[in-house]
Amino acid sequence: MELELIRQQLHKRYIEPTKKKREKYIGVEIEMPIVNLSKEAVDFEVVHEITKRFISHFEFSIVGTDDEGNIFSAQSAVNGDILSYDCSYNNLELSFGREQNLFAIQNRFSEYYDFLQNEFKEYNYTLTGMGVNPYRNYNHNVPIPNGRYRMLFHHLNSYRKYIDLPMHFHHYPEYGTFSSASQVQLDVEYDRLALTLNTFSRLEPIKALLFSNSVLLGEEESTLCCRDMFWENSTHGINPHNVGMYDCEFESVDDILSYIETTSIYCVERDGKYINFAPIRLDEYFNRKSVTGEYFDNGIYRKIEIEPRFEDLEYLRTFKFIDLTFRGTVEFRSVCCQPISDSLCVAAFHVGLMDRLDELSALLESDRVIYHHGYNSGELRKILIKRDLPEFIDKDKLYTLAKQIVDLAYDGLVNRNHGEEKLLEPLYQRINSQTNPAKNMLDLKNSGVKLKDIIAEYAKNET
């Protein structure tokens, strides 16, 4: 296929939706680990029972069941909210139908969360606000038994066969079963695409400073956000353009399309079967006559030849910190699950800054606190997810910069006139204390506070 035809299809899928006149909405997804306080594996039968109770209580409709008939996704016909399980039944996700007011989301989140906590309490379980399940080593870290997650687990476990690649793979291919995120989707306008991606890419190091909350307790405690490593040093990162930062300046929509062309596809679906193959760049994939993949069939994986087609773009899944979606939105996905009481500060931060995009861009372009020291934004992100900062960064000036950024978000939220700026209070507290949830957790642990008590603290819903 000609490159121009590929570009036309990418433009149709990712760019044209941003040209449509529409109201601006907010989408929020919050994942949370399920913790068995008895220090035993989470019993999935308990999870299935509580799912049924939730569906009955809130009158959700079943959307998805796994190969064993268990519910992994249900949705409200009233507001579009979804209860689901991400990758495994150890990780519960609440996704909210699009809204224009953050308090509408916060109120429903609080209602759902309080109900779930009350039900889990009966079994000595809890949800909590941590980016890594603190009791992951007790759990059965297995995928949901369905086509998509079985394929994903198979893909991530295939890292051992890439012995000739000049990259380091971590040894946590099951990380999706114990890592939890807080994601935000915001509508974006066509003529602001490049500015949005460039500016929020420069912001990523400061987001690491403020939001880090995923520590591999007892294994790697110098890294405050191991979430980055999970994706970048897995098979998702074989093509580095599929993960992490952009680390380039987009001058136009054509630049953005050129970047998307360099990303890789690693799965498609045919006749209801997910087919996995080694990642292939899009421009190469669509110029092949056939691709050899494998699919799961009654306990074994069988080879299959498929012919690429443009409809396969539906299965292009990148894991960038900032992703342009087919909905005409940008998805911000680099933030860990936050302490429950602080859950909506993530969305508030992004919503406020989107309203002050020009001012944010100017502030970051003129910065000399972290930038202009020989490091790009991706390298700075890797520096600022660490517990200890290098000498070239003045800590007080760093937090002054962070406050300037949060102040911009505050002004943006004030301009929306919903009172949402109060949701940023946790960030001001972190700046004043020069900490973040991961640092705070480690400080509590090192001062002798028991892990079960930290879990309970991060599980509090004081909204």
Coordinates of C-alpha atoms in Angstrom, one line a residue:
M1 CA 0.0 0.0 0.0
E2 CA 1.2 3.5 -0.7
L3 CA 2.4 5.6 2.2
E4 CA -0.1 8.3 1.2
L5 CA -3.0 5.8 1.6
I6 CA -1.8 4.9 5.0
R7 CA -1.5 8.5 6.0
Q8 CA -5.1 9.2 4.8
Q9 CA -6.4 6.4 7.0
L10 CA -4.5 7.7 10.0
H11 CA -5.8 11.2 9.3
K12 CA -9.3 10.0 9.1
R13 CA -9.0 8.1 12.4
Y14 CA -7.0 10.4 14.6
I15 CA -7.2 13.9 13.1
E16 CA -10.6 14.4 11.6
P17 CA -12.4 13.9 15.0
T18 CA -10.6 16.9 16.3
K19 CA -12.1 19.2 13.6
K20 CA -15.7 18.6 14.7
K21 CA -17.5 21.4 16.5
R22 CA -18.4 20.0 20.0
E23 CA -18.7 20.8 23.6
K24 CA -15.7 20.1 25.7
Y25 CA -16.0 17.2 28.0
I26 CA -13.9 15.3 30.6
G27 CA -13.4 11.6 30.8
V28 CA -11.9 10.0 34.0
E29 CA -10.7 6.4 34.6
I30 CA -9.6 5.3 38.1
E31 CA -8.0 1.9 38.7
M32 CA -7.5 0.6 42.2
P33 CA -5.9 -2.5 43.6
I34 CA -8.0 -5.0 45.6
V35 CA -6.1 -6.0 48.7
N36 CA -6.8 -9.1 50.8
L37 CA -5.9 -7.9 54.3
S38 CA -5.5 -11.5 55.5
K39 CA -2.3 -11.6 53.4
E40 CA -3.7 -14.3 51.2
A41 CA -4.5 -14.3 47.5
V42 CA -7.6 -12.3 46.4
D43 CA -10.4 -14.9 45.9
F44 CA -11.9 -14.1 42.5
E45 CA -15.2 -15.7 43.6
V46 CA -15.4 -12.9 46.2
V47 CA -14.8 -10.3 43.4
H48 CA -17.4 -11.9 41.2
E49 CA -20.0 -11.8 44.1
I50 CA -19.3 -8.2 44.8
T51 CA -19.5 -7.3 41.1
K52 CA -23.0 -8.8 41.0
R53 CA -24.1 -6.8 44.1
F54 CA -22.8 -3.6 42.6
I55 CA -24.6 -4.2 39.3
S56 CA -27.8 -4.9 41.2
H57 CA -27.5 -1.9 43.5
F58 CA -26.7 0.6 40.8
E59 CA -28.7 -1.0 38.1
F60 CA -25.8 -1.4 35.7
S61 CA -26.1 -3.7 32.6
I62 CA -23.6 -6.4 31.9
V63 CA -21.3 -5.5 29.0
G64 CA -18.6 -8.2 29.1
T65 CA -18.2 -11.7 30.5
D66 CA -15.1 -13.8 30.4
D67 CA -14.7 -17.3 28.9
E68 CA -16.0 -18.8 32.2
G69 CA -19.1 -16.6 32.3
N70 CA -17.9 -14.2 35.0
I71 CA -18.7 -10.4 34.6
F72 CA -15.7 -8.2 33.9
S73 CA -17.5 -5.1 32.6
A74 CA -20.9 -3.5 33.3
Q75 CA -22.3 -0.1 32.4
S76 CA -24.9 2.4 33.5
A77 CA -27.5 3.3 30.9
V78 CA -28.1 6.6 32.8
N79 CA -24.7 8.2 32.7
G80 CA -22.4 5.8 30.8
D81 CA -20.3 4.9 33.9
I82 CA -18.5 1.6 33.7
L83 CA -17.3 -0.8 36.4
S84 CA -14.6 -3.1 35.0
Y85 CA -11.5 -5.1 35.8
D86 CA -8.3 -4.1 34.1
C87 CA -6.1 -7.0 33.1
S88 CA -7.0 -9.1 36.1
Y89 CA -9.6 -9.4 38.9
N90 CA -7.0 -7.9 41.2
N91 CA -7.5 -4.5 39.7
L92 CA -10.9 -2.7 39.7
E93 CA -11.6 0.2 37.4
L94 CA -14.2 2.9 37.5
S95 CA -14.7 4.8 34.3
F96 CA -17.0 7.7 34.1
G97 CA -19.3 8.9 31.3
R98 CA -18.2 12.2 29.9
E99 CA -19.0 15.2 32.0
Q100 CA -18.3 18.9 32.0
N101 CA -18.2 19.3 35.8
L102 CA -15.6 17.4 37.9
F103 CA -17.8 17.4 41.0
A104 CA -20.4 15.3 39.1
I105 CA -17.6 12.7 38.6
Q106 CA -16.4 13.0 42.2
N107 CA -19.8 12.5 43.7
R108 CA -20.5 9.3 41.7
F109 CA -16.9 8.0 42.4
S110 CA -17.5 8.5 46.1
E111 CA -20.8 6.8 46.0
Y112 CA -19.5 3.8 44.1
Y113 CA -16.3 3.6 46.2
D114 CA -18.1 3.7 49.5
F115 CA -20.5 0.9 48.4
L116 CA -17.6 -1.3 47.2
Q117 CA -15.6 -0.7 50.3
N118 CA -18.5 -1.7 52.5
E119 CA -19.0 -4.9 50.5
F120 CA -15.3 -5.8 50.5
K121 CA -15.0 -5.2 54.2
E122 CA -17.2 -8.2 54.8
Y123 CA -14.4 -10.4 53.5
N124 CA -11.5 -8.4 55.1
Y125 CA -10.7 -6.9 51.7
T126 CA -10.1 -3.3 50.8
L127 CA -9.6 -1.1 47.8
T128 CA -6.8 1.4 48.3
G129 CA -5.1 4.3 46.5
M130 CA -1.7 2.9 45.5
G131 CA -0.2 2.5 42.1
V132 CA 1.2 -1.0 42.9
N133 CA -0.8 -3.5 44.8
P134 CA 1.1 -3.7 48.2
Y135 CA 0.2 -7.3 48.6
R136 CA 0.9 -8.3 45.0
N137 CA 3.2 -11.2 46.1
Y138 CA 0.3 -12.9 47.8
N139 CA -2.0 -12.8 44.8
H140 CA -2.7 -15.0 41.8
N141 CA -1.4 -12.5 39.2
V142 CA -3.2 -14.1 36.2
P143 CA -5.1 -12.4 33.4
I144 CA -8.9 -12.3 33.0
P145 CA -9.6 -15.4 31.0
N146 CA -10.8 -13.8 27.7
G147 CA -9.3 -13.3 24.3
R148 CA -7.9 -9.8 24.8
Y149 CA -6.2 -10.2 28.1
R150 CA -5.0 -13.7 27.4
M151 CA -3.4 -12.3 24.2
L152 CA -1.9 -9.4 26.1
F153 CA -0.4 -11.7 28.8
H154 CA 1.0 -13.9 26.1
H155 CA 2.5 -10.9 24.3
L156 CA 4.2 -9.5 27.5
N157 CA 5.5 -13.0 28.4
S158 CA 7.2 -13.3 25.0
Y159 CA 10.0 -11.0 26.0
R160 CA 12.3 -14.0 26.6
K161 CA 12.5 -14.7 22.9
Y162 CA 13.9 -11.3 21.9
I163 CA 17.5 -12.2 22.8
D164 CA 19.1 -10.1 20.1
L165 CA 17.4 -6.8 20.9
P166 CA 19.7 -4.1 22.5
M167 CA 17.3 -3.4 25.3
H168 CA 16.7 -4.5 28.9
F169 CA 13.5 -6.3 29.8
H170 CA 12.3 -6.3 33.4
H171 CA 11.0 -9.6 34.8
Y172 CA 7.4 -8.5 35.6
P173 CA 5.4 -9.4 32.5
E174 CA 2.4 -9.8 34.8
Y175 CA 2.6 -6.1 35.9
G176 CA -0.8 -5.3 34.5
T177 CA -2.3 -7.5 37.1
F178 CA -0.9 -5.4 40.0
S179 CA -0.4 -1.9 38.7
S180 CA -3.1 0.8 38.8
A181 CA -3.4 4.2 37.1
S182 CA -5.5 7.3 37.0
Q183 CA -6.2 8.5 33.5
V184 CA -7.9 11.6 32.0
Q185 CA -9.3 12.3 28.6
L186 CA -9.9 15.8 27.4
D187 CA -11.3 17.1 24.1
V188 CA -8.7 18.8 21.9
E189 CA -9.0 21.2 19.0
Y190 CA -7.4 20.6 15.7
D191 CA -5.4 23.8 15.7
R192 CA -4.1 23.1 19.2
L193 CA -2.9 19.6 18.6
A194 CA 0.8 20.3 18.3
L195 CA 0.8 22.8 21.1
T196 CA -1.0 20.4 23.4
L197 CA 1.3 17.5 22.8
N198 CA 4.5 19.6 23.0
T199 CA 3.5 21.4 26.1
F200 CA 2.2 18.5 28.1
S201 CA 5.3 16.5 27.1
R202 CA 7.4 19.2 28.7
L203 CA 5.2 18.9 31.8
E204 CA 5.9 15.2 32.4
P205 CA 8.9 15.7 34.7
I206 CA 6.8 17.9 37.0
K207 CA 4.0 15.4 37.0
A208 CA 6.5 12.8 38.2
L209 CA 7.4 15.1 41.1
L210 CA 3.8 15.6 42.1
F211 CA 2.0 12.3 41.4
S212 CA 4.5 9.4 41.8
N213 CA 2.8 6.6 43.7
S214 CA 4.0 3.2 42.5
V215 CA 6.8 1.6 44.5
L216 CA 8.0 -2.0 44.4
L217 CA 8.1 -2.3 48.1
G218 CA 11.0 -4.5 49.3
E219 CA 12.5 -4.7 45.8
E220 CA 13.1 -1.3 44.2
E221 CA 12.4 1.6 46.6
S222 CA 14.6 4.2 45.0
T223 CA 12.1 4.5 42.2
L224 CA 8.9 6.3 43.1
C225 CA 7.1 5.6 39.8
C226 CA 8.0 2.1 38.6
R227 CA 4.9 2.4 36.3
D228 CA 7.2 4.0 33.6
M229 CA 9.6 1.1 33.7
F230 CA 6.8 -1.5 33.5
W231 CA 5.7 -0.3 30.1
E232 CA 9.0 0.9 28.6
N233 CA 11.0 -2.2 29.5
S234 CA 8.4 -4.7 28.4
T235 CA 7.5 -5.9 24.9
H236 CA 5.4 -2.8 24.6
G237 CA 8.7 -0.9 24.5
I238 CA 10.3 -2.9 21.7
N239 CA 9.4 0.1 19.6
P240 CA 10.1 3.0 21.9
H241 CA 7.7 5.1 19.9
N242 CA 4.9 3.0 21.4
V243 CA 5.6 4.0 25.0
G244 CA 6.7 6.9 27.2
M245 CA 7.6 10.3 25.9
Y246 CA 7.6 11.8 22.5
D247 CA 10.9 13.7 23.0
C248 CA 10.5 15.6 19.8
E249 CA 8.8 18.9 18.8
F250 CA 5.7 18.7 16.6
E251 CA 5.5 21.7 14.3
S252 CA 2.3 20.6 12.5
V253 CA -0.3 17.9 12.2
D254 CA 1.8 16.3 9.5
D255 CA 4.5 15.9 12.1
I256 CA 2.1 14.1 14.4
L257 CA 0.9 11.8 11.6
S258 CA 4.5 11.0 10.7
Y259 CA 5.1 10.0 14.3
I260 CA 2.0 7.8 14.4
E261 CA 3.3 6.1 11.3
T262 CA 6.4 5.0 13.2
T263 CA 4.5 3.2 15.9
S264 CA 3.9 -0.5 15.9
I265 CA 1.0 -2.9 15.8
Y266 CA 1.2 -6.2 17.6
C267 CA -2.3 -7.7 17.5
V268 CA -5.5 -7.9 15.5
E269 CA -8.7 -9.8 15.6
R270 CA -10.1 -12.2 13.1
D271 CA -13.3 -14.3 13.4
G272 CA -13.5 -13.5 17.1
K273 CA -9.9 -14.6 17.8
Y274 CA -7.1 -12.3 19.0
I275 CA -3.9 -12.8 17.0
N276 CA -0.6 -11.8 18.4
F277 CA 2.7 -11.2 16.5
A278 CA 6.0 -9.4 17.0
P279 CA 5.5 -5.6 16.8
I280 CA 5.6 -4.3 13.3
R281 CA 5.8 -0.6 12.3
L282 CA 2.6 0.6 10.6
D283 CA 4.3 1.6 7.4
E284 CA 5.8 -1.9 7.1
Y285 CA 2.7 -3.7 8.3
F286 CA 0.4 -2.3 5.7
N287 CA 3.0 -3.0 2.9
R288 CA 3.2 -6.7 3.7
K289 CA 1.1 -9.2 1.8
S290 CA 0.7 -11.3 4.9
V291 CA 1.8 -11.5 8.5
T292 CA 2.3 -14.7 10.6
G293 CA 0.8 -14.6 14.0
E294 CA -0.5 -17.0 16.6
Y295 CA -3.8 -17.4 18.4
F296 CA -5.0 -19.3 21.5
D297 CA -7.0 -22.5 20.8
N298 CA -8.0 -24.9 23.6
G299 CA -4.9 -24.4 25.6
I300 CA -2.3 -24.2 22.8
Y301 CA -1.2 -21.4 20.4
R302 CA -1.6 -22.1 16.7
K303 CA 0.1 -20.3 13.8
I304 CA -2.0 -18.3 11.4
E305 CA -1.4 -16.2 8.3
I306 CA -3.4 -13.0 8.0
E307 CA -3.6 -10.3 5.4
P308 CA -3.3 -6.7 6.7
R309 CA -6.2 -4.4 6.2
F310 CA -6.9 -0.8 7.2
E311 CA -9.6 -1.9 9.7
D312 CA -6.7 -3.3 11.8
L313 CA -6.0 0.3 12.9
E314 CA -8.7 -0.4 15.5
Y315 CA -6.1 -2.6 17.2
L316 CA -3.2 -0.1 17.2
R317 CA -2.6 0.3 21.0
T318 CA 0.2 2.6 22.0
F319 CA 1.0 3.4 25.6
K320 CA 2.3 6.9 25.3
F321 CA 2.2 9.2 28.4
I322 CA 0.0 11.4 26.2
D323 CA -2.1 9.6 23.5
L324 CA -4.1 11.1 20.7
T325 CA -7.3 9.0 20.5
F326 CA -9.9 8.2 17.8
R327 CA -12.4 10.1 19.8
G328 CA -10.9 13.5 19.2
T329 CA -9.4 13.6 22.7
V330 CA -5.9 13.5 24.3
E331 CA -5.5 10.8 27.0
F332 CA -3.1 11.5 29.8
R333 CA -2.0 8.2 31.2
S334 CA 1.3 8.6 33.0
V335 CA -0.2 9.1 36.5
C336 CA -0.4 6.3 39.1
C337 CA -3.5 5.7 41.1
Q338 CA -3.6 8.3 43.9
P339 CA -4.6 8.1 47.5
I340 CA -8.4 7.8 47.4
S341 CA -9.2 11.2 49.0
D342 CA -7.0 12.8 46.3
S343 CA -8.4 10.9 43.3
L344 CA -9.9 13.8 41.4
C345 CA -6.8 16.1 41.8
V346 CA -5.4 14.4 38.7
A347 CA -8.3 15.4 36.4
A348 CA -8.5 18.8 38.0
F349 CA -4.8 19.4 37.3
H350 CA -5.1 18.6 33.6
V351 CA -8.5 20.3 33.1
G352 CA -7.1 23.5 34.6
L353 CA -3.9 23.5 32.6
M354 CA -5.7 22.8 29.4
D355 CA -7.5 26.1 30.0
R356 CA -4.2 27.8 30.5
L357 CA -2.3 26.0 27.7
D358 CA -0.6 29.1 26.3
E359 CA 0.6 30.3 29.6
L360 CA 1.9 26.9 30.6
S361 CA 3.8 26.6 27.3
A362 CA 5.5 29.9 27.9
L363 CA 6.4 29.0 31.4
L364 CA 8.0 25.7 30.5
E365 CA 9.8 27.1 27.4
S366 CA 11.4 29.8 29.6
D367 CA 12.3 27.4 32.5
R368 CA 15.8 27.2 33.7
V369 CA 15.2 25.1 36.8
I370 CA 15.1 21.7 35.1
Y371 CA 15.5 22.5 31.5
H372 CA 18.7 23.8 29.7
H373 CA 20.9 21.6 31.8
G374 CA 21.6 19.2 29.0
Y375 CA 18.6 16.9 29.6
N376 CA 15.4 16.5 27.5
S377 CA 12.0 16.0 28.9
G378 CA 12.2 12.2 28.8
E379 CA 15.5 12.1 30.6
L380 CA 14.2 14.6 33.2
R381 CA 11.1 12.4 33.8
K382 CA 13.5 9.5 34.6
I383 CA 15.4 11.7 37.0
L384 CA 12.3 13.0 38.8
I385 CA 10.8 9.6 39.4
K386 CA 13.7 8.8 41.7
R387 CA 13.7 9.4 45.4
D388 CA 16.9 11.4 45.4
L389 CA 17.5 14.4 43.1
P390 CA 20.8 15.3 41.3
E391 CA 22.8 18.2 42.4
F392 CA 22.1 20.4 39.4
I393 CA 18.4 20.7 40.5
D394 CA 17.7 23.3 43.3
K395 CA 15.0 21.6 45.3
D396 CA 13.4 24.8 46.5
K397 CA 13.3 26.3 43.0
L398 CA 11.9 23.1 41.7
Y399 CA 8.9 23.2 44.0
T400 CA 8.5 26.9 43.3
L401 CA 8.2 25.9 39.6
A402 CA 5.7 23.2 40.6
K403 CA 3.6 25.8 42.5
Q404 CA 3.6 28.2 39.5
I405 CA 2.2 25.3 37.4
V406 CA -0.4 24.4 39.9
D407 CA -1.3 28.0 40.2
L408 CA -2.0 28.1 36.5
A409 CA -4.2 25.1 36.9
Y410 CA -6.0 26.8 39.7
D411 CA -6.6 29.9 37.6
G412 CA -7.9 27.7 34.8
L413 CA -10.4 26.0 37.1
V414 CA -11.5 29.4 38.6
N415 CA -12.2 30.5 35.0
R416 CA -14.6 27.5 34.6
N417 CA -16.6 28.8 37.5
H418 CA -17.5 25.5 39.1
G419 CA -15.5 25.8 42.2
E420 CA -13.3 22.9 41.0
E421 CA -10.1 24.6 42.1
K422 CA -10.6 23.2 45.6
L423 CA -9.7 19.8 44.1
L424 CA -6.1 21.0 43.8
E425 CA -5.6 21.3 47.5
P426 CA -3.7 18.0 47.8
L427 CA -1.1 19.2 45.3
Y428 CA -0.5 22.4 47.3
Q429 CA 0.0 20.2 50.4
R430 CA 2.5 18.1 48.5
I431 CA 4.4 21.2 47.3
N432 CA 4.5 22.7 50.8
S433 CA 5.8 19.4 52.3
Q434 CA 8.1 18.7 49.2
T435 CA 6.7 15.2 49.0
N436 CA 4.4 13.0 46.9
P437 CA 2.4 9.9 47.8
A438 CA 5.3 7.5 47.1
K439 CA 7.7 9.5 49.2
N440 CA 5.1 9.8 52.0
M441 CA 4.5 6.1 51.9
L442 CA 8.2 5.2 52.2
D443 CA 8.6 7.8 55.0
L444 CA 5.8 6.2 56.9
K445 CA 7.1 2.7 56.4
N446 CA 10.7 3.7 57.4
S447 CA 9.3 5.4 60.6
G448 CA 7.8 2.1 61.7
V449 CA 4.2 2.5 60.5
K450 CA 2.8 -1.0 59.6
L451 CA 2.0 -1.5 55.9
K452 CA -1.6 -2.5 56.8
D453 CA -2.0 0.9 58.4
I454 CA -0.6 2.7 55.4
I455 CA -3.0 0.8 53.2
A456 CA -5.8 1.9 55.3
E457 CA -4.6 5.5 55.2
Y458 CA -4.4 5.5 51.4
A459 CA -7.9 3.9 51.3
K460 CA -9.7 6.7 53.2
N461 CA -12.3 8.6 51.2
E462 CA -12.5 12.0 52.8
T463 CA -13.9 13.9 49.8

